mmCIF file of C-alpha atoms and ligand atoms in Angstrom:
data_model
loop_
_atom_site.group_PDB
_atom_site.id
_atom_site.type_symbol
_atom_site.label_atom_id
_atom_site.label_comp_id
_atom_site.label_asym_id
_atom_site.label_seq_id
_atom_site.Cartn_x
_atom_site.Cartn_y
_atom_site.Cartn_z
ATOM 1 C CA UNK A 22 -0.171 0.004 -0.591
ATOM 2 C CA UNK A 23 1.365 3.620 -0.805
ATOM 3 C CA UNK A 24 0.070 5.915 1.795
ATOM 4 C CA UNK A 25 -1.332 9.037 0.512
ATOM 5 C CA UNK A 26 0.739 12.211 1.162
ATOM 6 C CA UNK A 27 -2.436 14.647 0.692
ATOM 7 C CA UNK A 28 -2.513 17.766 3.413
ATOM 8 C CA UNK A 29 -4.293 16.806 6.389
ATOM 9 C CA UNK A 30 -8.355 18.222 6.838
ATOM 10 C CA UNK A 31 -8.172 20.092 10.046
ATOM 11 C CA UNK A 32 -10.176 17.170 11.213
ATOM 12 C CA UNK A 33 -7.424 14.800 11.411
ATOM 13 C CA UNK A 34 -5.133 17.152 12.614
ATOM 14 C CA UNK A 35 -4.583 17.060 16.259
ATOM 15 C CA UNK A 36 -1.501 18.544 16.401
ATOM 16 C CA UNK A 37 -2.868 21.312 18.830
ATOM 17 C CA UNK A 38 -3.602 18.549 21.575
ATOM 18 C CA UNK A 39 -0.522 17.130 20.997
ATOM 19 C CA UNK A 40 2.168 19.274 19.751
ATOM 20 C CA UNK A 41 5.682 18.836 21.311
ATOM 21 C CA UNK A 42 6.650 22.654 21.265
ATOM 22 C CA UNK A 43 8.927 22.931 18.343
ATOM 23 C CA UNK A 44 9.825 25.876 19.185
ATOM 24 C CA UNK A 45 11.744 25.657 22.174
ATOM 25 C CA UNK A 46 13.362 22.819 22.020
ATOM 26 C CA UNK A 47 16.687 22.039 23.400
ATOM 27 C CA UNK A 48 18.608 20.495 20.571
ATOM 28 C CA UNK A 49 17.002 23.248 18.236
ATOM 29 C CA UNK A 50 19.447 24.680 16.289
ATOM 30 C CA UNK A 51 18.031 28.449 16.156
ATOM 31 C CA UNK A 52 18.720 30.749 19.257
ATOM 32 C CA UNK A 53 16.681 31.267 21.955
ATOM 33 C CA UNK A 54 16.351 33.513 24.795
ATOM 34 C CA UNK A 55 18.698 32.597 26.686
ATOM 35 C CA UNK A 56 21.355 31.923 24.056
ATOM 36 C CA UNK A 57 20.984 35.284 22.872
ATOM 37 C CA UNK A 58 22.376 36.548 26.547
ATOM 38 C CA UNK A 59 25.006 33.856 26.982
ATOM 39 C CA UNK A 60 26.617 33.680 23.570
ATOM 40 C CA UNK A 61 28.043 36.893 23.583
ATOM 41 C CA UNK A 62 29.955 35.655 26.456
ATOM 42 C CA UNK A 63 31.191 32.458 24.642
ATOM 43 C CA UNK A 64 31.937 33.817 21.188
ATOM 44 C CA UNK A 65 35.573 33.579 20.108
ATOM 45 C CA UNK A 66 37.135 36.865 19.067
ATOM 46 C CA UNK A 67 40.036 35.981 17.408
ATOM 47 C CA UNK A 68 40.297 33.708 14.072
ATOM 48 C CA UNK A 69 42.789 31.863 16.491
ATOM 49 C CA UNK A 70 40.268 31.219 19.055
ATOM 50 C CA UNK A 71 37.994 29.948 16.036
ATOM 51 C CA UNK A 72 37.240 26.186 16.791
ATOM 52 C CA UNK A 73 36.944 23.724 13.418
ATOM 53 C CA UNK A 74 36.188 25.050 9.422
ATOM 54 C CA UNK A 75 39.594 25.056 9.151
ATOM 55 C CA UNK A 76 38.645 25.328 4.826
ATOM 56 C CA UNK A 77 37.002 28.384 6.007
ATOM 57 C CA UNK A 78 39.315 29.280 8.647
ATOM 58 C CA UNK A 79 42.727 29.491 6.601
ATOM 59 C CA UNK A 80 40.712 30.967 2.650
ATOM 60 C CA UNK A 81 39.301 33.849 5.393
ATOM 61 C CA UNK A 82 42.696 34.501 7.104
ATOM 62 C CA UNK A 83 44.732 35.405 3.557
ATOM 63 C CA UNK A 84 41.759 37.601 2.506
ATOM 64 C CA UNK A 85 42.226 39.559 5.771
ATOM 65 C CA UNK A 86 45.616 39.269 6.199
ATOM 66 C CA UNK A 87 45.840 40.819 2.676
ATOM 67 C CA UNK A 88 43.461 43.400 2.780
ATOM 68 C CA UNK A 89 45.331 44.607 6.012
ATOM 69 C CA UNK A 90 48.414 44.402 3.658
ATOM 70 C CA UNK A 91 46.882 46.416 1.541
ATOM 71 C CA UNK A 92 45.526 48.765 3.801
ATOM 72 C CA UNK A 93 42.302 48.672 2.302
ATOM 73 C CA UNK A 94 38.902 47.232 2.890
ATOM 74 C CA UNK A 95 37.945 43.655 2.889
ATOM 75 C CA UNK A 96 35.842 42.227 0.145
ATOM 76 C CA UNK A 97 32.368 41.498 0.479
ATOM 77 C CA UNK A 98 32.208 37.677 2.428
ATOM 78 C CA UNK A 99 29.336 35.482 2.264
ATOM 79 C CA UNK A 100 28.707 32.769 4.627
ATOM 80 C CA UNK A 101 26.719 29.484 3.891
ATOM 81 C CA UNK A 102 25.337 27.329 6.339
ATOM 82 C CA UNK A 103 22.652 25.752 8.657
ATOM 83 C CA UNK A 104 21.865 27.819 11.881
ATOM 84 C CA UNK A 105 24.232 27.949 14.890
ATOM 85 C CA UNK A 106 27.188 26.643 13.377
ATOM 86 C CA UNK A 107 28.919 30.250 13.862
ATOM 87 C CA UNK A 108 28.343 32.493 10.748
ATOM 88 C CA UNK A 109 27.756 35.310 13.103
ATOM 89 C CA UNK A 110 30.840 34.451 15.389
ATOM 90 C CA UNK A 111 32.895 34.961 12.351
ATOM 91 C CA UNK A 112 31.601 38.516 11.248
ATOM 92 C CA UNK A 113 32.388 39.504 14.581
ATOM 93 C CA UNK A 114 35.952 37.870 13.921
ATOM 94 C CA UNK A 115 36.298 39.297 10.866
ATOM 95 C CA UNK A 116 35.742 43.279 12.162
ATOM 96 C CA UNK A 117 37.680 42.405 14.937
ATOM 97 C CA UNK A 118 40.412 41.561 12.782
ATOM 98 C CA UNK A 119 39.984 44.722 10.241
ATOM 99 C CA UNK A 120 40.203 46.678 13.587
ATOM 100 C CA UNK A 121 36.851 47.835 12.149
ATOM 101 C CA UNK A 122 33.070 48.304 13.333
ATOM 102 C CA UNK A 123 30.182 46.674 13.062
ATOM 103 C CA UNK A 124 26.941 47.100 12.233
ATOM 104 C CA UNK A 125 24.400 43.435 12.435
ATOM 105 C CA UNK A 126 20.796 43.796 10.934
ATOM 106 C CA UNK A 127 19.162 40.818 9.544
ATOM 107 C CA UNK A 128 16.959 40.564 5.319
ATOM 108 C CA UNK A 129 13.855 40.314 7.186
ATOM 109 C CA UNK A 130 14.561 43.868 9.039
ATOM 110 C CA UNK A 131 15.307 44.919 5.074
ATOM 111 C CA UNK A 132 11.831 45.155 3.511
ATOM 112 C CA UNK A 133 11.983 48.799 2.095
ATOM 113 C CA UNK A 134 15.185 49.989 -0.018
ATOM 114 C CA UNK A 135 14.954 52.857 2.310
ATOM 115 C CA UNK A 136 15.377 50.827 5.161
ATOM 116 C CA UNK A 137 18.551 49.666 3.358
ATOM 117 C CA UNK A 138 19.408 53.209 2.343
ATOM 118 C CA UNK A 139 19.083 54.439 5.532
ATOM 119 C CA UNK A 140 21.957 51.780 6.999
ATOM 120 C CA UNK A 141 24.069 52.387 4.369
ATOM 121 C CA UNK A 142 24.335 55.845 4.362
ATOM 122 C CA UNK A 143 25.213 55.887 8.244
ATOM 123 C CA UNK A 144 28.516 53.525 7.634
ATOM 124 C CA UNK A 145 31.811 54.610 8.385
ATOM 125 C CA UNK A 146 34.950 53.913 6.473
ATOM 126 C CA UNK A 147 35.902 50.250 6.489
ATOM 127 C CA UNK A 148 32.822 48.735 8.638
ATOM 128 C CA UNK A 149 31.181 46.134 8.319
ATOM 129 C CA UNK A 150 28.037 45.335 7.681
ATOM 130 C CA UNK A 151 26.471 41.648 8.399
ATOM 131 C CA UNK A 152 23.401 41.243 7.374
ATOM 132 C CA UNK A 153 21.764 37.669 8.532
ATOM 133 C CA UNK A 154 19.252 36.246 6.023
ATOM 134 C CA UNK A 155 19.998 38.026 3.460
ATOM 135 C CA UNK A 156 18.330 35.652 1.048
ATOM 136 C CA UNK A 157 15.508 37.181 2.622
ATOM 137 C CA UNK A 158 15.460 40.271 1.536
ATOM 138 C CA UNK A 159 13.176 42.263 -0.543
ATOM 139 C CA UNK A 160 13.500 42.189 -4.125
ATOM 140 C CA UNK A 161 14.257 46.535 -4.393
ATOM 141 C CA UNK A 162 16.462 46.324 -1.458
ATOM 142 C CA UNK A 163 18.591 43.234 -3.149
ATOM 143 C CA UNK A 164 18.702 45.757 -6.094
ATOM 144 C CA UNK A 165 20.032 48.240 -4.355
ATOM 145 C CA UNK A 166 22.411 46.020 -2.614
ATOM 146 C CA UNK A 167 23.791 45.471 -5.737
ATOM 147 C CA UNK A 168 25.228 49.123 -6.821
ATOM 148 C CA UNK A 169 26.321 49.674 -3.188
ATOM 149 C CA UNK A 170 28.246 46.539 -3.196
ATOM 150 C CA UNK A 171 29.966 47.271 -6.576
ATOM 151 C CA UNK A 172 30.044 50.864 -6.917
ATOM 152 C CA UNK A 173 29.834 51.449 -3.198
ATOM 153 C CA UNK A 174 26.919 54.389 -4.632
ATOM 154 C CA UNK A 175 23.447 54.389 -3.879
ATOM 155 C CA UNK A 176 20.764 55.954 -6.035
ATOM 156 C CA UNK A 177 18.348 57.940 -3.477
ATOM 157 C CA UNK A 178 14.702 58.009 -5.197
ATOM 158 C CA UNK A 179 13.337 61.229 -4.288
ATOM 159 C CA UNK A 180 9.500 62.424 -5.366
ATOM 160 C CA UNK A 181 6.854 59.528 -6.982
ATOM 161 C CA UNK A 182 5.971 58.989 -10.743
ATOM 162 C CA UNK A 183 7.152 60.888 -13.445
ATOM 163 C CA UNK A 184 8.738 63.475 -11.289
ATOM 164 C CA UNK A 185 10.826 61.454 -9.271
ATOM 165 C CA UNK A 186 14.517 61.948 -9.469
ATOM 166 C CA UNK A 187 17.432 59.428 -8.479
ATOM 167 C CA UNK A 188 20.318 61.348 -6.788
ATOM 168 C CA UNK A 189 23.230 59.412 -6.142
ATOM 169 C CA UNK A 190 24.740 59.008 -3.315
ATOM 170 C CA UNK A 191 28.294 57.969 -2.792
ATOM 171 C CA UNK A 192 29.384 55.352 0.462
ATOM 172 C CA UNK A 193 32.370 55.198 2.045
ATOM 173 C CA UNK A 194 33.937 51.544 1.404
ATOM 174 C CA UNK A 195 32.443 48.742 3.035
ATOM 175 C CA UNK A 196 33.115 45.732 3.894
ATOM 176 C CA UNK A 197 29.619 43.251 3.860
ATOM 177 C CA UNK A 198 29.312 40.208 5.589
ATOM 178 C CA UNK A 199 25.839 37.649 4.411
ATOM 179 C CA UNK A 200 24.784 35.082 5.886
ATOM 180 C CA UNK A 201 22.366 32.576 4.592
ATOM 181 C CA UNK A 202 21.189 28.837 5.630
ATOM 182 C CA UNK A 203 20.705 28.378 1.504
ATOM 183 C CA UNK A 204 23.810 29.856 -0.629
ATOM 184 C CA UNK A 205 21.475 28.067 -3.376
ATOM 185 C CA UNK A 206 18.403 30.802 -2.680
ATOM 186 C CA UNK A 207 20.505 33.520 -3.502
ATOM 187 C CA UNK A 208 20.138 35.025 -6.857
ATOM 188 C CA UNK A 209 23.479 34.783 -8.794
ATOM 189 C CA UNK A 210 23.608 38.380 -9.398
ATOM 190 C CA UNK A 211 24.040 38.846 -5.638
ATOM 191 C CA UNK A 212 25.933 35.728 -5.050
ATOM 192 C CA UNK A 213 28.757 36.740 -7.977
ATOM 193 C CA UNK A 214 29.182 40.386 -6.336
ATOM 194 C CA UNK A 215 30.927 38.546 -3.040
ATOM 195 C CA UNK A 216 35.012 37.864 -3.443
ATOM 196 C CA UNK A 217 34.706 35.220 -1.234
ATOM 197 C CA UNK A 218 32.008 32.965 -0.018
ATOM 198 C CA UNK A 219 32.701 30.193 2.815
ATOM 199 C CA UNK A 220 30.677 27.388 2.885
ATOM 200 C CA UNK A 221 30.059 26.154 6.804
ATOM 201 C CA UNK A 222 30.133 22.746 7.627
ATOM 202 C CA UNK A 223 28.877 20.608 10.624
ATOM 203 C CA UNK A 224 31.082 20.256 13.063
ATOM 204 C CA UNK A 225 33.105 16.122 14.229
ATOM 205 C CA UNK A 226 32.524 15.389 17.730
ATOM 206 C CA UNK A 227 36.461 15.694 18.311
ATOM 207 C CA UNK A 228 35.517 19.764 17.634
ATOM 208 C CA UNK A 229 32.710 20.156 19.560
ATOM 209 C CA UNK A 230 34.566 18.609 22.274
ATOM 210 C CA UNK A 231 36.997 21.858 21.956
ATOM 211 C CA UNK A 232 34.114 23.917 21.863
ATOM 212 C CA UNK A 233 32.524 22.524 24.981
ATOM 213 C CA UNK A 234 36.114 22.733 27.065
ATOM 214 C CA UNK A 235 36.656 26.226 26.143
ATOM 215 C CA UNK A 236 33.058 27.044 27.130
ATOM 216 C CA UNK A 237 33.224 25.403 30.509
ATOM 217 C CA UNK A 238 36.368 27.163 30.835
ATOM 218 C CA UNK A 239 34.652 30.511 30.254
ATOM 219 C CA UNK A 240 31.674 30.063 32.235
ATOM 220 C CA UNK A 241 33.622 27.972 34.987
ATOM 221 C CA UNK A 242 32.289 24.552 35.294
ATOM 222 C CA UNK A 243 34.161 22.133 35.925
ATOM 223 C CA UNK A 244 34.536 19.145 33.302
ATOM 224 C CA UNK A 245 36.354 16.136 32.447
ATOM 225 C CA UNK A 246 36.990 14.871 29.545
ATOM 226 C CA UNK A 247 34.910 11.868 29.151
ATOM 227 C CA UNK A 248 31.834 14.605 30.115
ATOM 228 C CA UNK A 249 32.664 16.645 27.253
ATOM 229 C CA UNK A 250 32.687 13.793 24.529
ATOM 230 C CA UNK A 251 29.253 12.935 26.099
ATOM 231 C CA UNK A 252 27.521 16.070 25.398
ATOM 232 C CA UNK A 253 29.320 16.656 22.146
ATOM 233 C CA UNK A 254 28.161 13.357 20.799
ATOM 234 C CA UNK A 255 24.855 14.580 21.029
ATOM 235 C CA UNK A 256 24.749 18.270 19.780
ATOM 236 C CA UNK A 257 23.992 17.447 16.390
ATOM 237 C CA UNK A 258 27.343 18.694 15.141
ATOM 238 C CA UNK A 259 26.346 22.534 15.757
ATOM 239 C CA UNK A 260 28.296 24.598 18.574
ATOM 240 C CA UNK A 261 25.375 26.410 19.678
ATOM 241 C CA UNK A 262 23.665 23.085 20.818
ATOM 242 C CA UNK A 263 26.834 22.181 22.319
ATOM 243 C CA UNK A 264 26.965 25.112 24.347
ATOM 244 C CA UNK A 265 23.113 25.088 25.505
ATOM 245 C CA UNK A 266 23.542 21.400 26.276
ATOM 246 C CA UNK A 267 26.625 22.390 28.496
ATOM 247 C CA UNK A 268 24.688 24.291 30.377
ATOM 248 C CA UNK A 269 21.639 22.473 30.863
ATOM 249 C CA UNK A 270 24.252 19.498 31.921
ATOM 250 C CA UNK A 271 25.909 21.708 34.785
ATOM 251 C CA UNK A 272 22.863 22.777 36.458
ATOM 252 C CA UNK A 273 22.547 19.076 36.831
ATOM 253 C CA UNK A 274 26.079 18.325 37.965
ATOM 254 C CA UNK A 275 25.304 21.059 40.225
ATOM 255 C CA UNK A 276 21.887 20.139 41.891
ATOM 256 C CA UNK A 277 22.173 16.490 41.993
ATOM 257 C CA UNK A 278 26.266 15.809 41.824
ATOM 258 C CA UNK A 279 29.436 17.343 43.436
ATOM 259 C CA UNK A 280 29.122 20.463 40.496
ATOM 260 C CA UNK A 281 31.790 18.088 38.057
ATOM 261 C CA UNK A 282 30.554 16.801 34.779
ATOM 262 C CA UNK A 283 32.034 13.140 34.032
ATOM 263 C CA UNK A 284 30.270 11.341 31.855
ATOM 264 C CA UNK A 285 27.675 9.608 34.171
ATOM 265 C CA UNK A 286 26.300 13.013 34.816
ATOM 266 C CA UNK A 287 26.481 14.437 31.595
ATOM 267 C CA UNK A 288 24.502 10.805 30.494
ATOM 268 C CA UNK A 289 22.260 11.167 33.965
ATOM 269 C CA UNK A 290 20.903 14.722 32.690
ATOM 270 C CA UNK A 291 20.248 14.581 28.996
ATOM 271 C CA UNK A 292 18.565 11.569 29.702
ATOM 272 C CA UNK A 293 16.099 13.865 31.907
ATOM 273 C CA UNK A 294 16.252 16.352 28.673
ATOM 274 C CA UNK A 295 15.254 13.359 26.750
ATOM 275 C CA UNK A 296 18.064 14.236 24.730
ATOM 276 C CA UNK A 297 19.238 10.338 23.946
ATOM 277 C CA UNK A 298 22.907 8.885 22.727
ATOM 278 C CA UNK A 299 22.742 10.365 19.120
ATOM 279 C CA UNK A 300 21.653 13.897 20.386
ATOM 280 C CA UNK A 301 17.629 12.920 19.085
ATOM 281 C CA UNK A 302 14.453 15.011 21.383
ATOM 282 C CA UNK A 303 11.121 13.425 21.918
ATOM 283 C CA UNK A 304 10.077 14.952 18.583
ATOM 284 C CA UNK A 305 12.426 12.762 16.628
ATOM 285 C CA UNK A 306 12.140 9.770 18.414
ATOM 286 C CA UNK A 307 8.164 10.182 18.166
ATOM 287 C CA UNK A 308 8.537 10.464 14.355
ATOM 288 C CA UNK A 309 10.480 6.913 14.296
ATOM 289 C CA UNK A 310 8.713 5.270 16.555
ATOM 290 C CA UNK A 311 5.464 6.277 14.325
ATOM 291 C CA UNK A 312 7.169 5.258 11.050
ATOM 292 C CA UNK A 313 8.514 2.668 12.829
ATOM 293 C CA UNK A 314 6.155 0.539 14.986
ATOM 294 C CA UNK A 315 2.820 2.095 13.123
ATOM 295 C CA UNK A 316 4.017 2.059 9.531
ATOM 296 C CA UNK A 317 6.313 -0.890 9.529
ATOM 297 C CA UNK A 318 9.204 1.619 8.373
ATOM 298 C CA UNK A 319 7.191 2.818 5.512
ATOM 299 C CA UNK A 320 7.475 4.048 2.916
ATOM 300 C CA UNK A 321 4.766 6.561 4.504
ATOM 301 C CA UNK A 322 3.589 9.991 3.280
ATOM 302 C CA UNK A 323 4.546 12.830 5.120
ATOM 303 C CA UNK A 324 0.850 13.804 6.340
ATOM 304 C CA UNK A 325 0.242 10.640 7.720
ATOM 305 C CA UNK A 326 3.594 10.233 9.659
ATOM 306 C CA UNK A 327 2.213 13.745 10.851
ATOM 307 C CA UNK A 328 -0.922 12.970 12.163
ATOM 308 C CA UNK A 329 0.292 9.921 13.714
ATOM 309 C CA UNK A 330 3.026 11.648 15.711
ATOM 310 C CA UNK A 331 -0.285 14.850 16.107
ATOM 311 C CA UNK A 332 2.186 17.325 14.824
ATOM 312 C CA UNK A 333 2.523 19.842 11.825
ATOM 313 C CA UNK A 334 3.190 18.839 8.709
ATOM 314 C CA UNK A 335 5.787 21.425 8.407
ATOM 315 C CA UNK A 336 7.141 20.794 11.374
ATOM 316 C CA UNK A 337 8.096 16.905 11.108
ATOM 317 C CA UNK A 338 9.277 17.968 7.574
ATOM 318 C CA UNK A 339 11.300 21.625 8.486
ATOM 319 C CA UNK A 340 12.270 20.507 12.548
ATOM 320 C CA UNK A 341 12.973 16.898 12.879
ATOM 321 C CA UNK A 342 13.820 15.097 9.157
ATOM 322 C CA UNK A 343 16.779 17.385 8.191
ATOM 323 C CA UNK A 344 18.764 15.689 10.946
ATOM 324 C CA UNK A 345 17.100 12.346 10.644
ATOM 325 C CA UNK A 346 18.254 11.891 7.333
ATOM 326 C CA UNK A 347 21.694 14.003 7.457
ATOM 327 C CA UNK A 348 22.134 10.796 10.217
ATOM 328 C CA UNK A 349 21.047 8.155 7.768
ATOM 329 C CA UNK A 350 18.054 7.317 9.929
ATOM 330 C CA UNK A 351 15.005 8.277 7.648
ATOM 331 C CA UNK A 352 14.820 8.688 3.815
ATOM 332 C CA UNK A 353 12.473 10.892 1.876
ATOM 333 C CA UNK A 354 11.392 8.559 -1.398
ATOM 334 C CA UNK A 355 8.978 9.186 -4.149
ATOM 335 C CA UNK A 356 7.180 6.845 -2.107
ATOM 336 C CA UNK A 357 7.078 8.043 0.710
ATOM 337 C CA UNK A 358 9.205 8.248 3.748
ATOM 338 C CA UNK A 359 11.564 5.314 5.081
ATOM 339 C CA UNK A 360 13.117 4.246 7.814
ATOM 340 C CA UNK A 361 16.446 2.846 7.595
ATOM 341 C CA UNK A 362 18.045 0.178 9.608
ATOM 342 C CA UNK A 363 19.556 1.970 11.036
ATOM 343 C CA UNK A 364 16.896 3.346 12.390
ATOM 344 C CA UNK A 365 15.099 0.233 13.842
ATOM 345 C CA UNK A 366 18.846 -0.358 15.571
ATOM 346 C CA UNK A 367 18.860 2.872 17.524
ATOM 347 C CA UNK A 368 15.279 2.301 18.518
ATOM 348 C CA UNK A 369 15.714 -0.934 19.660
ATOM 349 C CA UNK A 370 13.597 -2.169 17.447
ATOM 350 C CA UNK A 371 13.656 -5.102 14.809
ATOM 351 C CA UNK A 372 12.564 -4.822 11.392
ATOM 352 C CA UNK A 373 9.158 -7.189 10.638
ATOM 353 C CA UNK A 374 11.149 -9.755 8.381
ATOM 354 C CA UNK A 375 13.573 -10.294 11.060
ATOM 355 C CA UNK A 376 10.502 -10.839 13.394
ATOM 356 C CA UNK A 377 9.436 -14.092 11.023
ATOM 357 C CA UNK A 378 12.925 -15.504 10.483
ATOM 358 C CA UNK A 379 12.732 -14.398 7.596
ATOM 359 C CA UNK A 380 10.053 -15.227 4.462
ATOM 360 C CA UNK A 381 12.427 -15.096 1.760
ATOM 361 C CA UNK A 382 11.028 -11.217 0.880
ATOM 362 C CA UNK A 383 13.501 -9.078 -0.093
ATOM 363 C CA UNK A 384 14.010 -5.799 2.070
ATOM 364 C CA UNK A 385 14.157 -2.696 1.049
ATOM 365 C CA UNK A 386 17.472 -2.468 1.777
ATOM 366 C CA UNK A 387 18.960 -5.852 0.002
ATOM 367 C CA UNK A 388 19.433 -8.637 1.788
HETATM 368 P P1 ADP B 5 25.032 31.163 13.513
HETATM 369 O O1 ADP B 5 25.048 33.053 13.242
HETATM 370 O O2 ADP B 5 25.967 30.588 12.071
HETATM 371 O O3 ADP B 5 23.990 30.713 14.022
HETATM 372 P P2 ADP B 5 26.728 32.028 15.819
HETATM 373 O O4 ADP B 5 27.717 33.100 15.638
HETATM 374 O O5 ADP B 5 25.481 32.963 16.799
HETATM 375 O O6 ADP B 5 26.132 30.948 14.177
HETATM 376 O O7 ADP B 5 27.100 30.853 17.027
HETATM 377 C C1 ADP B 5 26.109 30.438 17.730
HETATM 378 C C2 ADP B 5 27.113 29.947 19.143
HETATM 379 O O8 ADP B 5 28.082 28.933 18.381
HETATM 380 C C3 ADP B 5 28.252 31.060 19.580
HETATM 381 O O9 ADP B 5 27.790 31.392 20.977
HETATM 382 C C4 ADP B 5 29.120 30.921 19.193
HETATM 383 O O10 ADP B 5 29.898 30.965 20.841
HETATM 384 C C5 ADP B 5 28.944 29.464 19.422
HETATM 385 N N1 ADP B 5 30.193 29.077 18.547
HETATM 386 C C6 ADP B 5 29.760 28.939 16.932
HETATM 387 N N2 ADP B 5 30.634 28.612 16.235
HETATM 388 C C7 ADP B 5 32.231 28.340 16.942
HETATM 389 C C8 ADP B 5 33.834 27.918 16.973
HETATM 390 N N3 ADP B 5 33.534 27.737 15.446
HETATM 391 N N4 ADP B 5 34.128 28.055 17.661
HETATM 392 C C9 ADP B 5 33.317 28.144 19.174
HETATM 393 N N5 ADP B 5 32.519 28.648 19.432
HETATM 394 C C10 ADP B 5 31.234 28.700 18.166
#
């Protein structure tokens, strides 16, 4: 049977009763209120301190050194990668390394070309302008940005209709640092105007361990090597999540233990917060459990799966699935979602054909 993939009706969708609150997930990669307050203290201040991302770091180091040697403003930089990997941090490092001030804004905050003109015209020479979520800027603002990036000039339109005139306004040279979760979403003319593009990768566990040790030092927390490894393994390749889990484990260690983070306290604390050994939380596990137990591992349509876990389709697709796919636990196929053998193993369940001792049928992934 091919489970349908049509949108659920309102009656079908029970999300309101049972939704698991995708907003404030402990393992969510977007910054929450507490993160914003603490992150400032945990951000590396220069390239030397910035952990991992060797290639981006090395290339950026060359770009910045060369600009400094020429006494020029650095080229515009585009940083792409998932939330929480360090794009804002790197933009601040670029400003610090260039000894320049930084202005921080985001695409959604710039809805009119006038908003952008106001920011650009108030920049100082050499200033770094960090534009987060640059792919979400409005079209007119984007077009104004082309000229500003290339010629350090904007045309300010005064008046309306046939009487409107464009007054050219010279800008001081500045460095635009654009950040986007998906470089593919940027129109090519915008992408082409960046002198350097750095793609940020998810971090390896050993790198996250270094991030955790560094943050523990700054937060004055006692942590053992194995405790850091335990947290790193559950941080989904993302420093922001690593720092957040560290703070929760610290709380647990203070209240329930002697304040020292060992492997055991880390593991007990994260069990309390329902983050499992691989970094899956309750929502991720609910999706996998439904897929495995109710639908025999799939294929099942996204909408059906969403109804089964009492979540919105978008929540399952955008919040839970990307990590499950990345971890090789779930696959999206034209016929629907399917669980991989690794998913059965991770959830401690046995696939149906193995339960019956093998009935000669070929499994989805071969013998
Ligand atoms: P993004 O802008 O990509 O969403 P941020 O730059 O805000 O991510 O980083 C989130 C948090 O993770 C910050 O508090 C920062 O301290 C930490 N962090 C990110 N990258 C690194 C890194 N390479 N080394 C150490 N800490 C990092």
